[in-house]
Amino acid sequence: MMKITFPDGAIREYAEGSSSLDIARSISEGLARKVLAASVDGQVWDLSRPILQDSSLKLLTWDDPDAKNTFWHSTAHLMAEAVESMYPGVKFWVGPPVDNGFYYDMDMGGQTITEDDLRKLENRMSELSKTNNAFLRKEITKADALQYFTQKGDEYKLDLLQNLQDGAITFYTQGGFTDLCRGPHIPHTGLIKAVKLLNVAGAYWKGDEKNKQLTRIYGVSFPSQKELDEHLTMLEEAKKRDHRKLGKELGIFTFDDDVGPGLALWMPNGTVIIEELEKLAKETETAAGYKRVVTPHIAKESMYLTSGHLPYYQDSMFPPMELDGVKYYLKAMNCPHHHKIYSAEARSYRELPLRLAEYGTCYRYEQSGELFGLMRVRCLHMNDAHIYCTKEQFAQEFRAVNDMYLKYFKIFGIEKYVMRLSLHDPAKLGQKYINEPELWLETEQLVREVLINSGVPFVEVPDEGAFYGPKIDVQIWSAIGREFTLATNQVDFAQGRRFKLEYTTRDNSTDTPLIIHRAPLGTHERFIGFLLEHYAGKFPTWLSPVQVRILPISDKFMDYARSLEGKLLKLGIRVDIDDRNEKIGKKIRDTELMKVPYMFVVGEKEANEGKVAVRRQGKGDLGAQDVSEIIANLKTEIEHRQ
RNA sequence: GCCGUUGUAGCUCAGUGGUAGAGCACUUCCUUGGUAAGGAAGAGGUCAAGGGUUCAAUUCCCUUUAACGGCUCCA
């Protein structure tokens, strides 16, 4: 007998060699039907795999992330089985579970798959699942595995095998499909009741663009049709929050073929938001001791040679224009310009830290396939600043920047984010990173300490640093689930020396300042794109392009509406009047759809009593209020940035 | 940049080898209506651009361009 410990601490005895499924069955048949995989001593196992010794056991059902992953991984195998049966000769690479589903990469040998084909594949998978074929695990020697795939002529699996140790190799077979796979899998295909194949895409083999491109099919599956339907509904809802859709509906921004890809045009409503954000940034930065500067959109090639950007980033810059034999580049970053402002005057340690801020306009030649709404554009406005400080001041300055992020996140209600400490890869010194191995380690440790001391949770990611130093990126997620870098905070130990930036120290010698590059609000483009999705277009009053819309019951009350409008305008409240010849219901509906936070309905009663009938977007009628009262409330709400 | 899909009115979308339609929006008129769509009429399109096949192309083919789904990249 062996002792099995359950998550609640209970210990029960079972015959050696009992499987997790046996154990589940001993608890209840219902559980045995529901359970998908088992966690044995912390490792996810097939349910059918015999347990041979005392272990802790957790039976995993659908709600457990490990079970979901196992379920989706098994579905990937099911899909591969369907593909193999419909497209003979296809070679498979890997088919892992991902955040919301699974994919399988395959070499279709020149065959293409269309959307219609996906429906056919789904049907085939549904047929195959009904066979209730078990996922059979088989340990196999490396020699036998090599022979199997050599015979099959499958160079992809042979490539995978090369990196595997003999003795740790397993095959899984369900029905007629056998795959090299470490598992684990759910017990049988019949558990996969609902499958949706979402899209087909190209993916480079091993993620390297120099390699052949494989066909990747993404899908998602569930233990019941109901859950699939719910998931699909959720995806539809997410689409409604897509900033590209909302941006068009609300008149925030637009793109035009004649202007060019990735070059956003900000419409009046979007410009209001930009100006509110800039106001916030200027207030915040002024209070934190920043000074504003303004610099040109272009600069000579020589400056980017000095900065060191050109060799690293030339491909991502717009090609230069040549004037009198001199090349000029559109600026892709503001830092060199700011460095020139630093070096324009002799600096003393008494001036440091010197903080130069600018909503600088940058142009980046992003690859055409990378453009994505406002999130990835070719013309962008960075909430940029550069802080020049001594080594002693660094920790405090860096931390102050992080605190500024958190302050902003609070204002915007941003709760889901991850701070990533991006480090260099020693193997790429001199290529991707400036070749200063000791400075790298020293600075990385400096930043790490600041983060630890400020108690902000973070993850470390190798090989993600800027070329001139380590950085902290703040990752956020769009409504469609795409991940973006919002804010960035970078240390730069390289450019100061390259630009010969100096200051006179207390003992009358000279030193080079450390530089912090920071952009807490990222860019107008990305931040407003994010806010659109974050608020689902329902901006808080202080950011709303139109804060109040006055809705006269009929044009008899237009004079009263106009006098109200005048009052609000004088107070700097963004107000307009729906003066169309429409009924009040129609005006309300349209104003609701435009997500204007406040509606003032005015008719005979209100005009006579000097009141307005207040209606809050999404909340309905709030009843009549005195004009002075509602105006005071509005002012407060806006001033507090609510 | 690569793989795949798509491009018809301001927006959302039908449709066709014989030069186009709906709803919303827009204009005008009727209506002056009390909390999520009042009625009528009208105007609006080189069917993304260029080339080819054809008696005839918005429709079929090719190229370009843009957007979308991914991959790669992301200062």
PDB file of C-alpha atoms in Angstrom, chain A residues 224-434:
ATOM      1  CA  SER A 224     -19.210  21.747 -23.232  1.00  0.00           C
ATOM      2  CA  GLN A 225     -20.810  23.758 -26.014  1.00  0.00           C
ATOM      3  CA  LYS A 226     -22.181  26.196 -23.453  1.00  0.00           C
ATOM      4  CA  GLU A 227     -18.720  27.166 -22.299  1.00  0.00           C
ATOM      5  CA  LEU A 228     -17.544  27.619 -25.868  1.00  0.00           C
ATOM      6  CA  ASP A 229     -20.523  29.862 -26.602  1.00  0.00           C
ATOM      7  CA  GLU A 230     -19.735  31.946 -23.539  1.00  0.00           C
ATOM      8  CA  HIS A 231     -16.141  32.263 -24.633  1.00  0.00           C
ATOM      9  CA  LEU A 232     -17.143  33.348 -28.127  1.00  0.00           C
ATOM     10  CA  THR A 233     -19.548  35.901 -26.671  1.00  0.00           C
ATOM     11  CA  MET A 234     -16.709  37.238 -24.579  1.00  0.00           C
ATOM     12  CA  LEU A 235     -14.553  37.598 -27.681  1.00  0.00           C
ATOM     13  CA  GLU A 236     -17.376  39.513 -29.371  1.00  0.00           C
ATOM     14  CA  GLU A 237     -17.620  41.821 -26.364  1.00  0.00           C
ATOM     15  CA  ALA A 238     -13.890  42.431 -26.476  1.00  0.00           C
ATOM     16  CA  LYS A 239     -14.200  43.431 -30.116  1.00  0.00           C
ATOM     17  CA  LYS A 240     -16.651  46.144 -29.146  1.00  0.00           C
ATOM     18  CA  ARG A 241     -13.956  47.646 -26.939  1.00  0.00           C
ATOM     19  CA  ASP A 242     -11.397  47.599 -29.719  1.00  0.00           C
ATOM     20  CA  HIS A 243      -9.902  51.096 -29.793  1.00  0.00           C
ATOM     21  CA  ARG A 244      -9.930  51.111 -33.580  1.00  0.00           C
ATOM     22  CA  LYS A 245     -13.695  50.677 -33.619  1.00  0.00           C
ATOM     23  CA  LEU A 246     -14.349  53.071 -30.734  1.00  0.00           C
ATOM     24  CA  GLY A 247     -11.929  55.624 -32.111  1.00  0.00           C
ATOM     25  CA  LYS A 248     -13.923  55.802 -35.310  1.00  0.00           C
ATOM     26  CA  GLU A 249     -17.317  55.830 -33.630  1.00  0.00           C
ATOM     27  CA  LEU A 250     -16.376  58.544 -31.177  1.00  0.00           C
ATOM     28  CA  GLY A 251     -14.461  60.690 -33.644  1.00  0.00           C
ATOM     29  CA  ILE A 252     -11.162  60.357 -31.799  1.00  0.00           C
ATOM     30  CA  PHE A 253      -8.743  59.629 -34.634  1.00  0.00           C
ATOM     31  CA  THR A 254      -8.575  58.411 -38.184  1.00  0.00           C
ATOM     32  CA  PHE A 255      -6.109  57.124 -40.732  1.00  0.00           C
ATOM     33  CA  ASP A 256      -6.055  58.088 -44.379  1.00  0.00           C
ATOM     34  CA  ASP A 257      -4.376  56.319 -47.261  1.00  0.00           C
ATOM     35  CA  ASP A 258      -3.179  59.621 -48.686  1.00  0.00           C
ATOM     36  CA  VAL A 259      -1.468  60.573 -45.431  1.00  0.00           C
ATOM     37  CA  GLY A 260       0.191  57.214 -44.983  1.00  0.00           C
ATOM     38  CA  PRO A 261       0.131  54.054 -42.945  1.00  0.00           C
ATOM     39  CA  GLY A 262       0.721  54.438 -39.224  1.00  0.00           C
ATOM     40  CA  LEU A 263       0.225  58.212 -39.360  1.00  0.00           C
ATOM     41  CA  ALA A 264      -2.772  59.003 -37.177  1.00  0.00           C
ATOM     42  CA  LEU A 265      -4.889  62.087 -37.711  1.00  0.00           C
ATOM     43  CA  TRP A 266      -6.242  63.355 -34.414  1.00  0.00           C
ATOM     44  CA  MET A 267      -9.768  64.650 -34.739  1.00  0.00           C
ATOM     45  CA  PRO A 268     -11.152  67.366 -32.447  1.00  0.00           C
ATOM     46  CA  ASN A 269     -12.467  64.872 -29.886  1.00  0.00           C
ATOM     47  CA  GLY A 270      -9.134  63.074 -29.722  1.00  0.00           C
ATOM     48  CA  THR A 271      -7.251  66.335 -29.476  1.00  0.00           C
ATOM     49  CA  VAL A 272      -9.247  67.262 -26.376  1.00  0.00           C
ATOM     50  CA  ILE A 273      -7.989  64.089 -24.726  1.00  0.00           C
ATOM     51  CA  ILE A 274      -4.430  64.798 -25.804  1.00  0.00           C
ATOM     52  CA  GLU A 275      -4.619  68.255 -24.301  1.00  0.00           C
ATOM     53  CA  GLU A 276      -6.025  66.986 -21.011  1.00  0.00           C
ATOM     54  CA  LEU A 277      -3.262  64.409 -20.789  1.00  0.00           C
ATOM     55  CA  GLU A 278      -0.615  66.989 -21.554  1.00  0.00           C
ATOM     56  CA  LYS A 279      -2.074  69.261 -18.922  1.00  0.00           C
ATOM     57  CA  LEU A 280      -1.861  66.463 -16.375  1.00  0.00           C
ATOM     58  CA  ALA A 281       1.697  65.625 -17.390  1.00  0.00           C
ATOM     59  CA  LYS A 282       2.824  69.245 -17.287  1.00  0.00           C
ATOM     60  CA  GLU A 283       1.293  69.791 -13.859  1.00  0.00           C
ATOM     61  CA  THR A 284       2.819  66.617 -12.508  1.00  0.00           C
ATOM     62  CA  GLU A 285       6.227  67.224 -14.006  1.00  0.00           C
ATOM     63  CA  THR A 286       6.391  70.867 -13.009  1.00  0.00           C
ATOM     64  CA  ALA A 287       5.608  69.869  -9.448  1.00  0.00           C
ATOM     65  CA  ALA A 288       8.372  67.254  -9.637  1.00  0.00           C
ATOM     66  CA  GLY A 289      10.967  69.797 -10.771  1.00  0.00           C
ATOM     67  CA  TYR A 290      10.990  69.106 -14.504  1.00  0.00           C
ATOM     68  CA  LYS A 291      11.635  71.848 -17.032  1.00  0.00           C
ATOM     69  CA  ARG A 292       9.994  71.818 -20.438  1.00  0.00           C
ATOM     70  CA  VAL A 293      11.898  72.072 -23.683  1.00  0.00           C
ATOM     71  CA  VAL A 294      10.988  72.018 -27.363  1.00  0.00           C
ATOM     72  CA  THR A 295      13.169  70.523 -30.077  1.00  0.00           C
ATOM     73  CA  PRO A 296      12.958  70.086 -33.885  1.00  0.00           C
ATOM     74  CA  HIS A 297      11.617  67.000 -35.634  1.00  0.00           C
ATOM     75  CA  ILE A 298      14.815  66.405 -37.581  1.00  0.00           C
ATOM     76  CA  ALA A 299      18.545  66.363 -37.017  1.00  0.00           C
ATOM     77  CA  LYS A 300      21.739  65.687 -38.912  1.00  0.00           C
ATOM     78  CA  GLU A 301      23.157  62.232 -39.309  1.00  0.00           C
ATOM     79  CA  SER A 302      26.192  63.218 -37.261  1.00  0.00           C
ATOM     80  CA  MET A 303      24.116  63.534 -34.107  1.00  0.00           C
ATOM     81  CA  TYR A 304      22.806  59.989 -34.432  1.00  0.00           C
ATOM     82  CA  LEU A 305      26.329  58.767 -35.019  1.00  0.00           C
ATOM     83  CA  THR A 306      27.365  60.500 -31.829  1.00  0.00           C
ATOM     84  CA  SER A 307      24.446  59.034 -29.897  1.00  0.00           C
ATOM     85  CA  GLY A 308      25.141  55.603 -31.294  1.00  0.00           C
ATOM     86  CA  HIS A 309      21.545  55.136 -32.423  1.00  0.00           C
ATOM     87  CA  LEU A 310      22.262  54.927 -36.117  1.00  0.00           C
ATOM     88  CA  PRO A 311      24.092  51.597 -36.224  1.00  0.00           C
ATOM     89  CA  TYR A 312      21.520  50.024 -33.940  1.00  0.00           C
ATOM     90  CA  TYR A 313      18.289  51.496 -35.243  1.00  0.00           C
ATOM     91  CA  GLN A 314      18.810  52.784 -38.749  1.00  0.00           C
ATOM     92  CA  ASP A 315      16.380  50.238 -40.162  1.00  0.00           C
ATOM     93  CA  SER A 316      13.674  51.588 -37.909  1.00  0.00           C
ATOM     94  CA  MET A 317      14.224  55.202 -38.902  1.00  0.00           C
ATOM     95  CA  PHE A 318      12.737  56.886 -41.948  1.00  0.00           C
ATOM     96  CA  PRO A 319      15.380  57.108 -44.677  1.00  0.00           C
ATOM     97  CA  PRO A 320      17.341  60.351 -44.563  1.00  0.00           C
ATOM     98  CA  MET A 321      16.781  63.392 -46.744  1.00  0.00           C
ATOM     99  CA  GLU A 322      19.909  64.899 -48.190  1.00  0.00           C
ATOM    100  CA  LEU A 323      20.503  68.648 -48.314  1.00  0.00           C
ATOM    101  CA  ASP A 324      23.781  70.164 -49.533  1.00  0.00           C
ATOM    102  CA  GLY A 325      25.451  66.821 -49.106  1.00  0.00           C
ATOM    103  CA  VAL A 326      24.327  66.466 -45.508  1.00  0.00           C
ATOM    104  CA  LYS A 327      21.905  63.769 -44.396  1.00  0.00           C
ATOM    105  CA  TYR A 328      19.043  64.686 -42.109  1.00  0.00           C
ATOM    106  CA  TYR A 329      16.932  62.131 -40.253  1.00  0.00           C
ATOM    107  CA  LEU A 330      13.455  62.444 -38.820  1.00  0.00           C
ATOM    108  CA  LYS A 331      13.980  61.898 -35.128  1.00  0.00           C
ATOM    109  CA  ALA A 332      12.994  58.509 -33.774  1.00  0.00           C
ATOM    110  CA  MET A 333      13.815  59.525 -30.214  1.00  0.00           C
ATOM    111  CA  ASN A 334      14.205  62.785 -28.322  1.00  0.00           C
ATOM    112  CA  CYS A 335      17.218  61.997 -26.194  1.00  0.00           C
ATOM    113  CA  PRO A 336      20.001  63.329 -28.454  1.00  0.00           C
ATOM    114  CA  HIS A 337      18.220  66.649 -28.829  1.00  0.00           C
ATOM    115  CA  HIS A 338      17.857  66.885 -25.078  1.00  0.00           C
ATOM    116  CA  HIS A 339      21.513  66.023 -24.577  1.00  0.00           C
ATOM    117  CA  LYS A 340      22.358  68.958 -26.819  1.00  0.00           C
ATOM    118  CA  ILE A 341      20.330  71.223 -24.573  1.00  0.00           C
ATOM    119  CA  TYR A 342      22.269  69.883 -21.610  1.00  0.00           C
ATOM    120  CA  SER A 343      25.600  70.523 -23.293  1.00  0.00           C
ATOM    121  CA  ALA A 344      24.618  73.998 -24.504  1.00  0.00           C
ATOM    122  CA  GLU A 345      25.675  75.440 -21.156  1.00  0.00           C
ATOM    123  CA  ALA A 346      28.403  74.704 -18.671  1.00  0.00           C
ATOM    124  CA  ARG A 347      26.763  72.661 -15.931  1.00  0.00           C
ATOM    125  CA  SER A 348      27.518  72.549 -12.239  1.00  0.00           C
ATOM    126  CA  TYR A 349      26.624  69.832  -9.749  1.00  0.00           C
ATOM    127  CA  ARG A 350      24.391  72.488  -8.227  1.00  0.00           C
ATOM    128  CA  GLU A 351      22.061  72.221 -11.252  1.00  0.00           C
ATOM    129  CA  LEU A 352      21.635  68.455 -10.948  1.00  0.00           C
ATOM    130  CA  PRO A 353      19.387  66.677 -11.176  1.00  0.00           C
ATOM    131  CA  LEU A 354      18.398  68.464 -14.357  1.00  0.00           C
ATOM    132  CA  ARG A 355      15.107  67.163 -15.700  1.00  0.00           C
ATOM    133  CA  LEU A 356      14.181  68.068 -19.277  1.00  0.00           C
ATOM    134  CA  ALA A 357      10.695  67.161 -20.482  1.00  0.00           C
ATOM    135  CA  GLU A 358       9.006  67.335 -23.853  1.00  0.00           C
ATOM    136  CA  TYR A 359       6.000  65.835 -25.590  1.00  0.00           C
ATOM    137  CA  GLY A 360       8.326  65.177 -28.487  1.00  0.00           C
ATOM    138  CA  THR A 361       7.146  64.103 -31.923  1.00  0.00           C
ATOM    139  CA  CYS A 362       9.019  61.033 -33.119  1.00  0.00           C
ATOM    140  CA  TYR A 363       8.887  59.080 -36.346  1.00  0.00           C
ATOM    141  CA  ARG A 364       9.702  55.408 -36.482  1.00  0.00           C
ATOM    142  CA  TYR A 365       9.656  53.325 -39.608  1.00  0.00           C
ATOM    143  CA  GLU A 366       7.895  50.321 -38.111  1.00  0.00           C
ATOM    144  CA  GLN A 367       7.636  47.285 -40.355  1.00  0.00           C
ATOM    145  CA  SER A 368       4.415  47.396 -42.326  1.00  0.00           C
ATOM    146  CA  GLY A 369       3.108  44.197 -40.768  1.00  0.00           C
ATOM    147  CA  GLU A 370       3.611  45.568 -37.285  1.00  0.00           C
ATOM    148  CA  LEU A 371       1.336  48.581 -37.541  1.00  0.00           C
ATOM    149  CA  PHE A 372      -1.670  48.167 -35.313  1.00  0.00           C
ATOM    150  CA  GLY A 373      -4.261  50.887 -34.832  1.00  0.00           C
ATOM    151  CA  LEU A 374      -2.917  53.475 -32.421  1.00  0.00           C
ATOM    152  CA  MET A 375      -0.863  50.922 -30.515  1.00  0.00           C
ATOM    153  CA  ARG A 376       1.892  50.731 -33.094  1.00  0.00           C
ATOM    154  CA  VAL A 377       2.283  53.771 -35.339  1.00  0.00           C
ATOM    155  CA  ARG A 378       4.953  55.586 -37.324  1.00  0.00           C
ATOM    156  CA  CYS A 379       4.390  59.050 -35.894  1.00  0.00           C
ATOM    157  CA  LEU A 380       4.174  59.252 -32.131  1.00  0.00           C
ATOM    158  CA  HIS A 381       4.236  61.771 -29.331  1.00  0.00           C
ATOM    159  CA  MET A 382       6.244  60.628 -26.348  1.00  0.00           C
ATOM    160  CA  ASN A 383       5.647  61.749 -22.804  1.00  0.00           C
ATOM    161  CA  ASP A 384       9.408  62.006 -22.739  1.00  0.00           C
ATOM    162  CA  ALA A 385      11.922  63.392 -20.284  1.00  0.00           C
ATOM    163  CA  HIS A 386      15.573  62.928 -19.521  1.00  0.00           C
ATOM    164  CA  ILE A 387      16.973  63.271 -16.071  1.00  0.00           C
ATOM    165  CA  TYR A 388      20.660  64.116 -15.733  1.00  0.00           C
ATOM    166  CA  CYS A 389      21.932  63.276 -12.292  1.00  0.00           C
ATOM    167  CA  THR A 390      24.928  62.181 -10.256  1.00  0.00           C
ATOM    168  CA  LYS A 391      25.441  58.590  -9.273  1.00  0.00           C
ATOM    169  CA  GLU A 392      24.469  59.483  -5.726  1.00  0.00           C
ATOM    170  CA  GLN A 393      21.199  61.002  -6.863  1.00  0.00           C
ATOM    171  CA  PHE A 394      20.330  58.126  -9.137  1.00  0.00           C
ATOM    172  CA  ALA A 395      18.433  55.845  -6.785  1.00  0.00           C
ATOM    173  CA  GLN A 396      16.196  58.614  -5.548  1.00  0.00           C
ATOM    174  CA  GLU A 397      15.498  59.933  -9.027  1.00  0.00           C
ATOM    175  CA  PHE A 398      14.790  56.516 -10.441  1.00  0.00           C
ATOM    176  CA  ARG A 399      12.450  55.749  -7.623  1.00  0.00           C
ATOM    177  CA  ALA A 400      10.673  59.094  -8.016  1.00  0.00           C
ATOM    178  CA  VAL A 401       9.985  58.154 -11.628  1.00  0.00           C
ATOM    179  CA  ASN A 402       8.514  54.829 -10.568  1.00  0.00           C
ATOM    180  CA  ASP A 403       6.355  56.596  -8.020  1.00  0.00           C
ATOM    181  CA  MET A 404       5.132  58.881 -10.775  1.00  0.00           C
ATOM    182  CA  TYR A 405       3.984  55.829 -12.756  1.00  0.00           C
ATOM    183  CA  LEU A 406       2.029  54.566  -9.806  1.00  0.00           C
ATOM    184  CA  LYS A 407       0.447  57.960  -9.257  1.00  0.00           C
ATOM    185  CA  TYR A 408      -0.724  58.003 -12.868  1.00  0.00           C
ATOM    186  CA  PHE A 409      -1.985  54.439 -12.700  1.00  0.00           C
ATOM    187  CA  LYS A 410      -4.128  55.409  -9.753  1.00  0.00           C
ATOM    188  CA  ILE A 411      -5.670  58.331 -11.618  1.00  0.00           C
ATOM    189  CA  PHE A 412      -6.548  56.084 -14.548  1.00  0.00           C
ATOM    190  CA  GLY A 413      -7.528  53.081 -12.489  1.00  0.00           C
ATOM    191  CA  ILE A 414      -4.902  50.867 -14.116  1.00  0.00           C
ATOM    192  CA  GLU A 415      -4.679  47.776 -11.956  1.00  0.00           C
ATOM    193  CA  LYS A 416      -3.418  45.074 -14.266  1.00  0.00           C
ATOM    194  CA  TYR A 417       0.187  45.701 -15.194  1.00  0.00           C
ATOM    195  CA  VAL A 418       3.557  44.035 -14.856  1.00  0.00           C
ATOM    196  CA  MET A 419       6.858  45.789 -14.282  1.00  0.00           C
ATOM    197  CA  ARG A 420       9.673  44.132 -16.133  1.00  0.00           C
ATOM    198  CA  LEU A 421      13.299  44.721 -15.374  1.00  0.00           C
ATOM    199  CA  SER A 422      14.932  44.276 -18.761  1.00  0.00           C
ATOM    200  CA  LEU A 423      18.546  43.160 -18.694  1.00  0.00           C
ATOM    201  CA  HIS A 424      21.291  42.696 -21.252  1.00  0.00           C
ATOM    202  CA  ASP A 425      22.556  39.434 -22.671  1.00  0.00           C
ATOM    203  CA  PRO A 426      26.339  39.174 -22.124  1.00  0.00           C
ATOM    204  CA  ALA A 427      26.644  37.160 -25.324  1.00  0.00           C
ATOM    205  CA  LYS A 428      25.407  40.167 -27.333  1.00  0.00           C
ATOM    206  CA  LEU A 429      27.752  42.801 -25.931  1.00  0.00           C
ATOM    207  CA  GLY A 430      29.129  44.860 -28.753  1.00  0.00           C
ATOM    208  CA  GLN A 431      26.263  43.928 -31.061  1.00  0.00           C
ATOM    209  CA  LYS A 432      22.930  44.630 -29.473  1.00  0.00           C
ATOM    210  CA  TYR A 433      24.417  46.234 -26.374  1.00  0.00           C
ATOM    211  CA  ILE A 434      27.159  48.707 -25.705  1.00  0.00           C
TER     212      ILE A 434
END
